[in-house]
Coordinates of C-alpha atoms in Angstrom, one line a residue:
M309 CA 0.0 0.0 0.0
I310 CA 1.5 3.3 -1.1
P311 CA 0.4 6.6 0.5
K312 CA 1.9 9.8 -0.8
I313 CA 1.4 13.3 0.6
I314 CA 0.8 16.4 -1.6
L315 CA 0.3 19.9 -0.2
G316 CA -1.9 22.5 -1.9
T317 CA -1.5 26.3 -1.7
G318 CA -3.4 29.3 -2.9
P319 CA -6.9 30.8 -2.2
H320 CA -8.7 28.2 -4.3
A321 CA -6.6 25.1 -3.3
T322 CA -9.6 23.3 -1.7
R323 CA -11.8 23.9 -4.7
R324 CA -9.2 22.7 -7.2
T325 CA -8.7 19.5 -5.1
I326 CA -12.4 18.7 -4.8
A327 CA -13.1 19.5 -8.5
Y328 CA -10.3 17.0 -9.4
L329 CA -11.4 14.3 -7.0
F330 CA -15.0 14.3 -8.3
G331 CA -14.1 15.0 -11.9
K332 CA -13.4 12.6 -14.7
G333 CA -9.6 12.6 -14.2
R334 CA -6.9 13.6 -16.6
A335 CA -7.4 10.4 -18.6
N336 CA -11.0 9.6 -17.7
E337 CA -9.7 7.2 -15.0
H338 CA -12.0 8.3 -12.2
I339 CA -14.7 5.6 -12.0
D340 CA -17.7 6.3 -9.7
P341 CA -16.0 8.9 -7.4
H342 CA -17.8 9.0 -4.1
L343 CA -17.2 9.6 -0.4
V344 CA -16.3 6.6 1.8
A345 CA -15.6 8.6 5.0
S346 CA -15.4 12.2 6.3
W347 CA -14.5 14.1 9.5
N348 CA -18.2 14.0 10.7
D349 CA -19.5 11.0 8.7
F350 CA -22.2 13.1 7.0
A351 CA -20.4 15.5 4.8
P352 CA -22.1 16.4 1.4
D353 CA -21.2 13.8 -1.2
P354 CA -21.2 15.1 -4.8
G355 CA -20.6 11.6 -6.1
R356 CA -24.0 10.4 -4.8
S357 CA -26.0 13.5 -5.7
P358 CA -28.1 13.9 -8.9
H359 CA -26.0 15.1 -11.8
R360 CA -27.8 18.4 -12.0
D361 CA -27.0 19.2 -8.3
R362 CA -23.4 18.0 -8.3
K363 CA -21.9 21.4 -8.7
D364 CA -23.9 22.8 -5.9
V365 CA -23.0 19.9 -3.6
E366 CA -19.3 20.4 -4.5
D367 CA -19.7 24.1 -3.4
Q368 CA -21.2 23.0 -0.1
L369 CA -18.4 20.5 0.5
V370 CA -15.7 23.1 -0.3
A371 CA -17.3 25.6 2.0
Q372 CA -17.6 23.2 4.9
L373 CA -14.0 22.1 4.5
D374 CA -12.7 25.6 4.2
Q375 CA -14.6 27.1 7.1
P376 CA -11.8 26.9 9.6
V377 CA -9.3 28.3 7.1
K378 CA -11.6 31.3 6.2
M379 CA -12.0 32.1 9.9
L380 CA -8.2 32.9 10.1
G381 CA -8.4 35.3 7.2
D382 CA -4.9 36.8 6.5
K383 CA -3.4 34.6 9.2
A384 CA -4.1 31.4 7.2
P385 CA -1.1 29.2 6.6
K386 CA 0.7 29.1 3.2
Y387 CA -0.3 25.5 2.6
T388 CA -4.0 24.9 3.2
V389 CA -4.7 21.5 1.7
W390 CA -3.3 18.1 2.6
H391 CA -3.9 15.6 -0.1
C392 CA -2.9 11.9 0.3
P393 CA -3.7 9.3 -2.4
V394 CA -3.5 5.7 -1.0
R395 CA -3.2 2.9 -3.5
A396 CA -3.3 -0.9 -3.1
A397 CA -1.2 -3.3 -5.1
P398 CA -2.7 -4.9 -8.2
E399 CA -2.7 -8.3 -6.6
D400 CA -4.3 -7.2 -3.4
P401 CA -8.0 -8.2 -2.7
I402 CA -10.6 -5.7 -3.5
L403 CA -11.6 -3.8 -0.3
T404 CA -15.1 -2.6 0.6
D405 CA -16.0 1.0 1.1
A406 CA -16.2 0.3 4.9
Q407 CA -12.6 -1.1 4.8
W408 CA -11.3 1.9 2.9
A409 CA -13.1 4.2 5.4
D410 CA -11.2 2.5 8.2
I411 CA -7.9 2.8 6.4
A412 CA -8.6 6.6 5.8
R413 CA -9.3 7.2 9.5
R414 CA -6.1 5.4 10.4
I415 CA -4.1 7.4 7.9
V416 CA -5.3 10.8 9.1
A417 CA -4.8 9.8 12.7
A418 CA -1.2 8.7 12.1
A419 CA -0.5 11.9 10.2
G420 CA -1.7 14.2 13.0
I421 CA -4.5 15.5 10.8
A422 CA -7.3 14.0 12.8
P423 CA -6.1 12.1 15.9
E424 CA -8.6 9.6 17.2
G425 CA -11.1 11.1 19.6
D426 CA -10.1 14.7 18.8
E427 CA -13.3 16.5 18.0
E428 CA -11.5 19.8 17.1
A429 CA -9.2 18.2 14.5
C430 CA -9.0 19.1 10.9
R431 CA -11.8 18.5 8.5
W432 CA -11.2 15.8 5.9
V433 CA -12.9 13.6 3.3
A434 CA -11.9 10.3 1.7
V435 CA -12.9 9.8 -2.0
R436 CA -12.8 6.4 -3.7
H437 CA -12.2 6.6 -7.5
A438 CA -11.8 2.9 -8.3
H439 CA -11.5 -0.5 -6.6
D440 CA -7.8 -0.1 -5.8
H441 CA -7.4 3.4 -4.3
I442 CA -8.7 6.4 -2.4
H443 CA -7.8 10.0 -2.1
I444 CA -7.8 11.8 1.3
A445 CA -8.2 15.6 1.3
A446 CA -8.0 17.7 4.4
T447 CA -7.7 21.4 5.2
L448 CA -4.7 22.3 7.3
V449 CA -6.4 24.4 10.0
R450 CA -8.1 22.7 13.0
Q451 CA -11.6 23.5 13.9
D452 CA -10.3 25.3 17.0
G453 CA -8.2 27.6 14.7
R454 CA -4.8 25.9 15.5
R455 CA -2.5 24.2 13.1
P456 CA -2.3 20.4 13.2
C457 CA 0.8 18.8 14.7
R458 CA 2.0 16.7 11.7
D459 CA 5.7 16.5 12.2
H460 CA 7.2 13.8 10.0
D461 CA 3.8 13.0 8.7
Q462 CA 5.1 11.2 5.6
R463 CA 7.2 8.8 7.8
A464 CA 4.3 8.3 10.2
V465 CA 1.8 7.5 7.4
Q466 CA 4.3 5.0 5.8
R467 CA 4.6 3.2 9.2
E468 CA 0.8 3.0 9.5
A469 CA 0.6 1.7 6.0
R470 CA 2.9 -1.2 6.8
T471 CA 0.6 -2.1 9.8
I472 CA -2.5 -1.8 7.6
E473 CA -0.9 -4.2 5.1
V474 CA -0.6 -6.8 7.8
D475 CA -4.0 -6.3 9.2
Y476 CA -5.8 -6.5 5.8
G477 CA -3.6 -9.2 4.3
L478 CA -2.2 -6.9 1.6
R479 CA 1.1 -7.0 -0.2
R480 CA 3.7 -6.0 2.3
L481 CA 6.1 -3.3 1.1
K482 CA 9.6 -2.9 2.4
P483 CA 10.3 -0.1 4.9
G484 CA 12.6 2.5 3.5
D485 CA 15.4 4.7 4.8
G486 CA 14.6 7.9 2.8
T487 CA 17.2 7.2 0.1
A488 CA 14.8 5.9 -2.6
A489 CA 14.2 7.8 -5.8
K490 CA 11.0 9.7 -6.1
R491 CA 8.2 7.7 -7.8
P492 CA 6.5 9.1 -10.9
T493 CA 3.2 10.8 -10.1
S494 CA -0.1 9.6 -11.5
K495 CA -0.1 12.6 -13.8
E496 CA 3.3 11.6 -15.2
H497 CA 2.1 8.0 -15.8
F498 CA -1.0 9.2 -17.6
K499 CA 1.1 11.6 -19.7
A500 CA 3.5 8.9 -20.7
K501 CA 0.5 6.6 -21.6
R502 CA -1.0 9.4 -23.7
L503 CA 2.2 9.9 -25.6
G504 CA 2.7 6.2 -26.2
Q505 CA 5.8 5.9 -24.0
D506 CA 6.7 2.8 -21.9
A507 CA 8.3 4.9 -19.2
T508 CA 7.7 8.4 -17.7
A509 CA 10.0 11.3 -18.5
R510 CA 11.3 11.1 -14.9
E511 CA 12.3 7.5 -15.3
I512 CA 13.9 8.1 -18.7
L513 CA 15.9 11.1 -17.4
R514 CA 17.0 9.1 -14.4
Q515 CA 18.4 6.3 -16.6
R516 CA 20.2 8.7 -19.0
V517 CA 21.7 10.8 -16.2
R518 CA 22.9 7.7 -14.3
R519 CA 24.6 6.4 -17.5
A520 CA 26.2 9.7 -18.1
V521 CA 27.6 9.7 -14.6
A522 CA 28.9 6.2 -15.0
A523 CA 30.5 6.9 -18.4
A524 CA 32.0 10.4 -17.8
A525 CA 35.6 11.0 -16.7
D526 CA 34.9 14.6 -15.6
E527 CA 32.2 17.1 -15.4
A528 CA 32.7 18.5 -18.9
E529 CA 32.3 15.0 -20.4
F530 CA 29.2 14.4 -18.2
F531 CA 27.4 17.4 -19.8
A532 CA 28.6 16.4 -23.3
L533 CA 27.2 12.9 -22.9
L534 CA 23.8 14.3 -21.7
E535 CA 23.7 16.6 -24.8
A536 CA 24.5 13.6 -27.0
T537 CA 21.5 11.7 -25.6
D538 CA 19.1 14.7 -26.1
V539 CA 18.9 15.7 -22.5
T540 CA 18.5 19.5 -22.0
V541 CA 20.5 20.8 -19.0
R542 CA 19.7 24.1 -17.2
L543 CA 22.3 25.1 -14.6
K544 CA 21.4 26.9 -11.4
L545 CA 24.1 29.5 -10.9
G546 CA 25.2 31.2 -7.7
P547 CA 26.1 34.9 -7.3
S548 CA 29.7 34.0 -8.2
G549 CA 28.6 32.4 -11.5
D550 CA 29.5 28.9 -10.3
A551 CA 27.0 26.1 -11.0
L552 CA 25.3 25.1 -7.8
G553 CA 22.7 22.7 -9.3
C554 CA 21.3 21.4 -12.5
N555 CA 17.9 20.6 -13.9
F556 CA 17.2 18.1 -16.7
A557 CA 14.5 18.0 -19.4
L558 CA 13.6 15.8 -22.4
P559 CA 12.8 17.2 -25.8
G560 CA 9.1 17.2 -26.4
D561 CA 8.2 16.9 -22.7
T562 CA 6.3 20.2 -22.2
N563 CA 3.7 21.7 -19.9
D564 CA 0.4 23.3 -20.8
K565 CA 2.2 26.5 -21.9
G566 CA 4.6 24.6 -24.2
E567 CA 7.6 25.1 -21.9
P568 CA 10.0 22.2 -21.2
V569 CA 9.4 20.3 -18.0
F570 CA 12.6 20.4 -16.0
Y571 CA 13.4 18.0 -13.1
A572 CA 16.0 18.8 -10.5
G573 CA 18.7 16.1 -10.3
S574 CA 17.9 15.5 -6.6
T575 CA 14.2 14.8 -7.5
L576 CA 15.3 12.1 -10.0
A577 CA 17.3 10.4 -7.3
P578 CA 19.1 11.6 -4.1
D579 CA 22.5 10.8 -5.6
L580 CA 21.9 12.8 -8.8
S581 CA 22.2 16.3 -7.4
L582 CA 25.1 18.2 -8.9
P583 CA 27.2 18.1 -5.7
N584 CA 26.7 14.4 -5.4
I585 CA 27.5 13.9 -9.1
R586 CA 30.7 15.9 -8.7
K587 CA 31.7 13.7 -5.8
R588 CA 31.4 10.6 -8.0
L589 CA 33.3 12.2 -10.8
A590 CA 36.1 13.4 -8.5
T591 CA 39.5 11.6 -8.7
T592 CA 41.1 11.9 -5.3
G593 CA 43.8 9.9 -3.5
P594 CA 47.2 8.6 -4.5
E595 CA 46.0 6.0 -7.0
P596 CA 46.3 6.8 -10.7
T597 CA 43.2 7.8 -12.5
A598 CA 43.9 5.7 -15.5
V599 CA 43.7 1.9 -15.7
P600 CA 47.1 0.2 -16.5
P601 CA 47.3 -1.3 -20.0
G602 CA 45.6 -4.7 -20.3
N603 CA 42.5 -6.5 -21.3
P604 CA 39.6 -4.3 -19.9
W605 CA 37.3 -7.4 -19.7
H606 CA 39.8 -9.1 -17.4
Q607 CA 40.4 -5.9 -15.4
A608 CA 36.7 -5.3 -14.9
T609 CA 36.2 -9.0 -13.9
A610 CA 39.1 -9.0 -11.4
A611 CA 37.8 -5.7 -9.8
T612 CA 34.3 -7.1 -9.6
E613 CA 35.6 -10.4 -8.1
R614 CA 37.0 -8.3 -5.2
I615 CA 33.6 -6.8 -4.3
P616 CA 32.5 -9.8 -2.1
H617 CA 35.6 -9.4 0.0
H618 CA 34.9 -5.7 0.4
L619 CA 31.3 -6.4 1.4
S620 CA 32.2 -9.2 3.9
H621 CA 35.4 -8.0 5.4
G622 CA 35.8 -4.3 4.6
D623 CA 34.7 -1.0 6.1
D624 CA 31.0 0.0 5.5
H625 CA 32.0 3.2 3.7
V626 CA 34.3 1.2 1.3
A627 CA 31.5 -1.3 0.8
Q628 CA 29.0 1.4 -0.1
G629 CA 31.5 2.8 -2.6
Q630 CA 31.8 -0.7 -4.2
L631 CA 28.0 -0.9 -4.5
E632 CA 27.9 2.4 -6.3
A633 CA 30.6 1.3 -8.7
L634 CA 28.8 -2.0 -9.3
G635 CA 25.6 -0.1 -10.1
G636 CA 27.5 2.1 -12.6
A637 CA 29.0 -0.9 -14.2
L638 CA 25.6 -2.5 -14.7
D639 CA 24.3 0.8 -16.1
L640 CA 27.0 0.8 -18.8
L641 CA 27.1 -2.9 -19.4
S642 CA 23.4 -2.9 -20.3
V643 CA 24.2 -0.5 -23.2
T644 CA 27.0 -2.7 -24.7
A645 CA 25.2 -6.0 -24.1
P646 CA 24.2 -8.3 -27.0
A647 CA 20.5 -8.0 -28.1
A648 CA 19.6 -11.4 -26.6
V649 CA 20.3 -10.3 -23.1
K650 CA 20.0 -6.5 -23.3
D651 CA 16.5 -6.4 -21.8
D652 CA 17.4 -8.6 -18.8
L653 CA 20.5 -6.5 -18.1
E654 CA 18.6 -3.2 -18.4
Q655 CA 16.1 -4.6 -15.9
A656 CA 18.9 -5.7 -13.6
A657 CA 20.5 -2.3 -13.8
A658 CA 17.1 -0.5 -13.1
A659 CA 16.4 -2.7 -10.1
F660 CA 19.9 -2.6 -8.6
E661 CA 19.8 1.2 -8.8
R662 CA 17.9 1.2 -5.5
A663 CA 20.6 -1.1 -3.9
T664 CA 23.3 1.5 -4.6
R665 CA 22.0 4.0 -2.1
S666 CA 21.9 4.0 1.7
R667 CA 22.5 6.3 4.6
I668 CA 26.2 5.2 4.7
T669 CA 28.6 7.6 3.0
A670 CA 30.6 6.1 0.2
D671 CA 34.4 5.8 0.1
R672 CA 35.2 5.5 -3.6
D673 CA 39.0 5.3 -3.6
S674 CA 39.0 1.6 -4.2
T675 CA 36.6 1.7 -7.2
R676 CA 38.7 3.3 -9.8
V677 CA 39.8 0.2 -11.7
L678 CA 36.3 -1.1 -12.1
R679 CA 35.0 2.3 -13.1
R680 CA 37.7 2.9 -15.7
S681 CA 37.7 -0.6 -17.1
I682 CA 33.9 -0.5 -17.6
Q683 CA 34.3 2.9 -19.2
T684 CA 36.9 1.5 -21.6
I685 CA 34.5 -1.4 -22.5
W686 CA 31.7 1.1 -23.1
R687 CA 33.8 3.5 -25.1
D688 CA 36.2 1.3 -27.1
R689 CA 34.1 -1.9 -27.5
P690 CA 37.3 -4.1 -27.0
Q691 CA 37.5 -7.4 -28.9
D692 CA 35.8 -10.3 -27.1
R693 CA 36.2 -13.0 -29.8
D694 CA 34.0 -15.7 -28.4
G695 CA 32.0 -13.8 -25.7
A696 CA 34.0 -15.3 -22.9
G697 CA 35.0 -11.8 -21.6
F698 CA 31.4 -10.8 -21.2
A699 CA 30.4 -14.2 -19.7
M700 CA 33.1 -14.2 -17.1
L701 CA 32.3 -10.6 -16.1
L702 CA 28.6 -11.5 -15.7
D703 CA 29.6 -14.5 -13.6
T704 CA 31.4 -12.3 -11.1
M705 CA 28.6 -9.8 -11.1
V706 CA 26.1 -12.5 -10.1
T707 CA 28.2 -13.3 -7.1
A708 CA 28.7 -9.6 -6.2
V709 CA 25.0 -8.9 -6.4
A710 CA 24.3 -11.9 -4.2
Y711 CA 26.7 -10.5 -1.6
A712 CA 25.2 -7.1 -1.9
M713 CA 21.8 -8.6 -1.1
H714 CA 23.3 -10.3 2.1
W715 CA 25.1 -7.0 3.0
H716 CA 21.9 -5.0 2.9
R717 CA 20.0 -7.7 4.8
T718 CA 22.5 -7.7 7.7
R719 CA 22.1 -3.9 8.0
Q720 CA 18.3 -4.1 7.7
H721 CA 18.1 -2.2 4.4
A722 CA 14.9 -3.9 3.4
Q723 CA 14.2 -2.0 0.2
Q724 CA 17.8 -2.3 -1.0
E725 CA 17.8 -6.1 -0.2
A726 CA 14.7 -6.6 -2.2
A727 CA 16.1 -4.5 -5.1
A728 CA 19.3 -6.6 -5.2
Q729 CA 17.3 -9.8 -5.1
Q730 CA 15.2 -8.6 -8.1
A731 CA 18.4 -7.6 -10.0
L732 CA 19.9 -11.0 -9.2
V733 CA 17.1 -12.8 -11.0
H734 CA 17.6 -10.8 -14.2
L735 CA 21.3 -11.1 -14.0
Q736 CA 21.3 -14.9 -13.6
T737 CA 19.0 -15.2 -16.6
A738 CA 21.4 -13.0 -18.7
Y739 CA 24.4 -15.0 -17.5
A740 CA 22.9 -18.3 -18.3
Q741 CA 22.1 -17.2 -21.9
T742 CA 25.6 -15.7 -22.3
A743 CA 27.7 -18.5 -20.7
E744 CA 26.1 -21.5 -22.3
P745 CA 27.2 -21.0 -25.9
V746 CA 30.7 -20.0 -24.7
L747 CA 31.1 -23.1 -22.6
I748 CA 29.8 -25.3 -25.5
G749 CA 32.3 -23.8 -27.8
L750 CA 35.2 -24.4 -25.3
A751 CA 34.0 -28.0 -24.7
H752 CA 34.4 -28.7 -28.4
R753 CA 38.1 -27.9 -28.0
A754 CA 38.6 -30.2 -25.0
P755 CA 41.8 -32.3 -25.0
G756 CA 42.0 -36.1 -25.3
P757 CA 41.3 -38.6 -22.4
Q758 CA 44.9 -38.9 -21.3
M759 CA 45.4 -35.1 -20.9
K760 CA 42.0 -34.8 -19.1
R761 CA 43.1 -37.6 -16.7
R762 CA 46.2 -35.6 -15.9
Y763 CA 44.1 -32.4 -15.3
A764 CA 41.7 -34.4 -13.2
H765 CA 44.6 -35.4 -11.0
H766 CA 45.6 -31.7 -10.6
I767 CA 42.1 -30.9 -9.7
Q768 CA 42.0 -33.6 -7.0
E769 CA 45.2 -32.3 -5.5
A770 CA 44.3 -28.6 -5.7
V771 CA 40.7 -28.7 -4.5
P772 CA 39.9 -32.1 -3.1
E773 CA 36.8 -30.9 -1.4
H774 CA 35.3 -29.7 -4.7
A775 CA 36.8 -32.2 -7.1
G776 CA 33.8 -34.5 -7.3
R777 CA 31.5 -31.6 -8.3
I778 CA 33.9 -30.2 -10.8
L779 CA 34.7 -33.5 -12.5
N780 CA 31.1 -34.5 -12.8
D781 CA 30.0 -31.1 -14.0
P782 CA 29.0 -30.5 -17.7
A783 CA 31.5 -27.6 -17.7
W784 CA 34.4 -30.0 -17.0
D785 CA 35.2 -30.2 -20.7
A786 CA 35.4 -26.4 -21.0
L787 CA 37.7 -26.3 -17.9
A788 CA 40.0 -28.9 -19.5
A789 CA 40.0 -26.9 -22.7
V790 CA 41.2 -23.7 -21.0
L791 CA 43.8 -25.6 -19.0
S792 CA 45.1 -27.0 -22.3
S793 CA 45.1 -23.5 -23.9
A794 CA 47.1 -22.2 -20.9
E795 CA 49.7 -24.9 -21.3
A796 CA 49.9 -24.2 -25.0
A797 CA 50.6 -20.5 -24.1
G798 CA 53.6 -21.6 -22.0
H799 CA 51.9 -21.9 -18.5
D800 CA 52.2 -24.9 -16.2
A801 CA 48.8 -26.4 -15.8
A802 CA 49.2 -27.3 -12.1
T803 CA 50.6 -23.9 -11.3
V804 CA 47.9 -21.9 -13.1
L805 CA 45.2 -24.1 -11.4
D806 CA 46.7 -23.3 -8.0
Q807 CA 46.7 -19.6 -8.8
A808 CA 43.1 -19.8 -9.9
V809 CA 42.1 -21.6 -6.7
G810 CA 44.1 -19.1 -4.6
Q811 CA 42.3 -16.0 -6.1
R812 CA 39.2 -16.6 -4.1
T813 CA 37.5 -19.5 -2.2
L814 CA 35.2 -21.8 -4.1
D815 CA 33.1 -22.5 -1.1
D816 CA 30.4 -19.9 -2.1
A817 CA 30.7 -20.5 -5.8
R818 CA 27.4 -21.6 -7.4
N819 CA 29.3 -23.6 -9.9
P820 CA 33.0 -24.3 -9.1
A821 CA 33.8 -25.7 -12.6
R822 CA 32.6 -22.6 -14.3
A823 CA 34.3 -20.3 -11.8
L824 CA 37.6 -22.0 -12.4
T825 CA 37.0 -22.0 -16.2
W826 CA 36.7 -18.2 -16.2
R827 CA 39.7 -17.7 -13.9
I828 CA 42.0 -19.9 -15.8
R829 CA 40.9 -18.3 -19.0
R830 CA 42.0 -15.0 -17.7
L831 CA 45.3 -16.3 -16.2
G832 CA 46.1 -18.3 -19.4
E833 CA 45.9 -15.2 -21.5
R834 CA 48.5 -13.4 -19.4
H835 CA 52.2 -13.5 -20.5
A836 CA 53.6 -16.9 -19.4
P837 CA 56.7 -16.9 -17.1
S838 CA 60.0 -18.0 -18.6
P839 CA 61.2 -21.6 -18.1
L840 CA 63.8 -20.4 -15.6
A841 CA 61.1 -18.6 -13.6
Q842 CA 58.8 -21.6 -13.7
A843 CA 61.7 -23.8 -12.5
A844 CA 62.5 -21.4 -9.6
R845 CA 58.8 -21.3 -8.6
A846 CA 58.7 -25.2 -8.7
R847 CA 61.9 -25.5 -6.5
S848 CA 60.5 -23.0 -4.0
S849 CA 57.2 -24.9 -3.8
R850 CA 59.0 -28.2 -3.3
A851 CA 61.2 -26.7 -0.7
T852 CA 58.2 -25.5 1.2
Q853 CA 56.6 -28.9 1.0
L854 CA 59.7 -30.7 2.2
R855 CA 60.6 -28.3 5.0
P856 CA 59.9 -30.1 8.3
T857 CA 57.1 -28.6 10.3
P858 CA 58.4 -27.5 13.7
A859 CA 56.9 -29.2 16.7
P860 CA 54.5 -27.1 18.6
P861 CA 56.0 -25.7 21.8
Q862 CA 55.2 -27.9 24.9
P863 CA 53.3 -26.1 27.6
R864 CA 55.2 -25.4 30.7
P865 CA 54.0 -27.2 33.8
V866 CA 51.9 -25.0 36.0
A867 CA 52.6 -25.3 39.7
N868 CA 49.7 -26.1 41.9
E869 CA 48.6 -23.8 44.6
A870 CA 50.5 -25.7 47.3
T871 CA 53.8 -25.6 45.3
R872 CA 53.5 -21.9 44.7
R873 CA 53.0 -21.1 48.3
A874 CA 55.8 -23.5 49.6
P875 CA 58.7 -21.5 51.0
R876 CA 62.1 -22.0 49.3
R877 CA 64.5 -24.2 51.2

């Protein structure tokens, strides 16, 4: 159940609100508008009056609601109308008028508009438009002339809505922490529908601005990328001429006067205000801003593979920075994705966007390699001859998102946990579609039985606890193929396998055979060490294995109490 508070101002705010509530709606969506409850339970109901009298009844209702406001004259508050739509989920049972009336009374009580038993509270009405929602409208002057005490009413109403969901068996939404992006309004939804758009202007702008932030190296490039994607930017300048904020608009999205509809960055999402965008674009700290030369697919994969460690063992501020970087990587990867998985990746990125924000301040110093390598993939489209680079990156992202879900759960970030879980479903689908043809292609290049037996022996020595799963996995042939390729490139199969196992534990890997396949693929494409270096490494390994293990120190005998107290002779 989603309640949302809107405040109305001006001398005719109540009349405008009532006219809207009992009108046809902006898209003829108001079906049978009528009162289900009011402050005195017998307020005039335009919806149940004969059509010829409806205007007069509306006037009566407006006059009664406005009476306390009019009594104050010039001392009336700036905002005189409190408007709260309350909507049930599509899968919720259809509630009766009496049930909606009870919900309305609980909402106005929680908000401080009309506390239970307070006969001098504000005047209010609840209007039902359709089976799934009501609108509550109240005037913001009590009948005794005082202002209502509605401190933090939005938060209080949300808490009450969570209780109502339990009491009425409705879909239970996750409690938030105030960092969620603002939802599109009903007006924005109807406008998008009227224009034949799948998403509202607010949602389209949020996606384009997020992608520009993820792709840009600095502020100038950020604005250039927005211009290239047809986003109009209007800067808010301070007295010094410096930009303090920015608003965004889409071409063709205009108001009734034909003027562009601008959205402030902070109303698209809390992290898209200009100051927050600048923090994400800033390059501070001793690390270089450029990624060292190398395969960007491998660099992005290695950086993503480190995210679970940051989330499970690192500082919370570092972890929050990693989640931001992962969200940016998903934003850009969905642009470069093959057509077959583009839709799932876009949905994963859109869902994970909520999981990138919390009340924890982000430390971004450790995110540069991931950010720069993903930017290189987006900008240069580096060669990925068989799709293995893309598949191995998705594999590590699946694990990272699963860890993000757990990280949010342990910190009671309910909305973020749910968002990560939703993103995980789409990401797993995209990974399965991407990895399968790559693994089949690798399996066709699997070595002969004798070589596979030798590799199987290495597997049993390197990871005995996972050997059974690996050797019986359909991906075993692909793993043998990459081990063979690594040997052909000059690597020692046993050594490269040990390196792959040492990179990260396989205990939490969903598929150890696939995880090793991608790791060895990356290691095998690195420059192989010289024969002398391999021999030295082998000698060092043998020496370590042959060195006798020192016996543990024997505990010194502890004297008993009598011995300690005995005098020396």
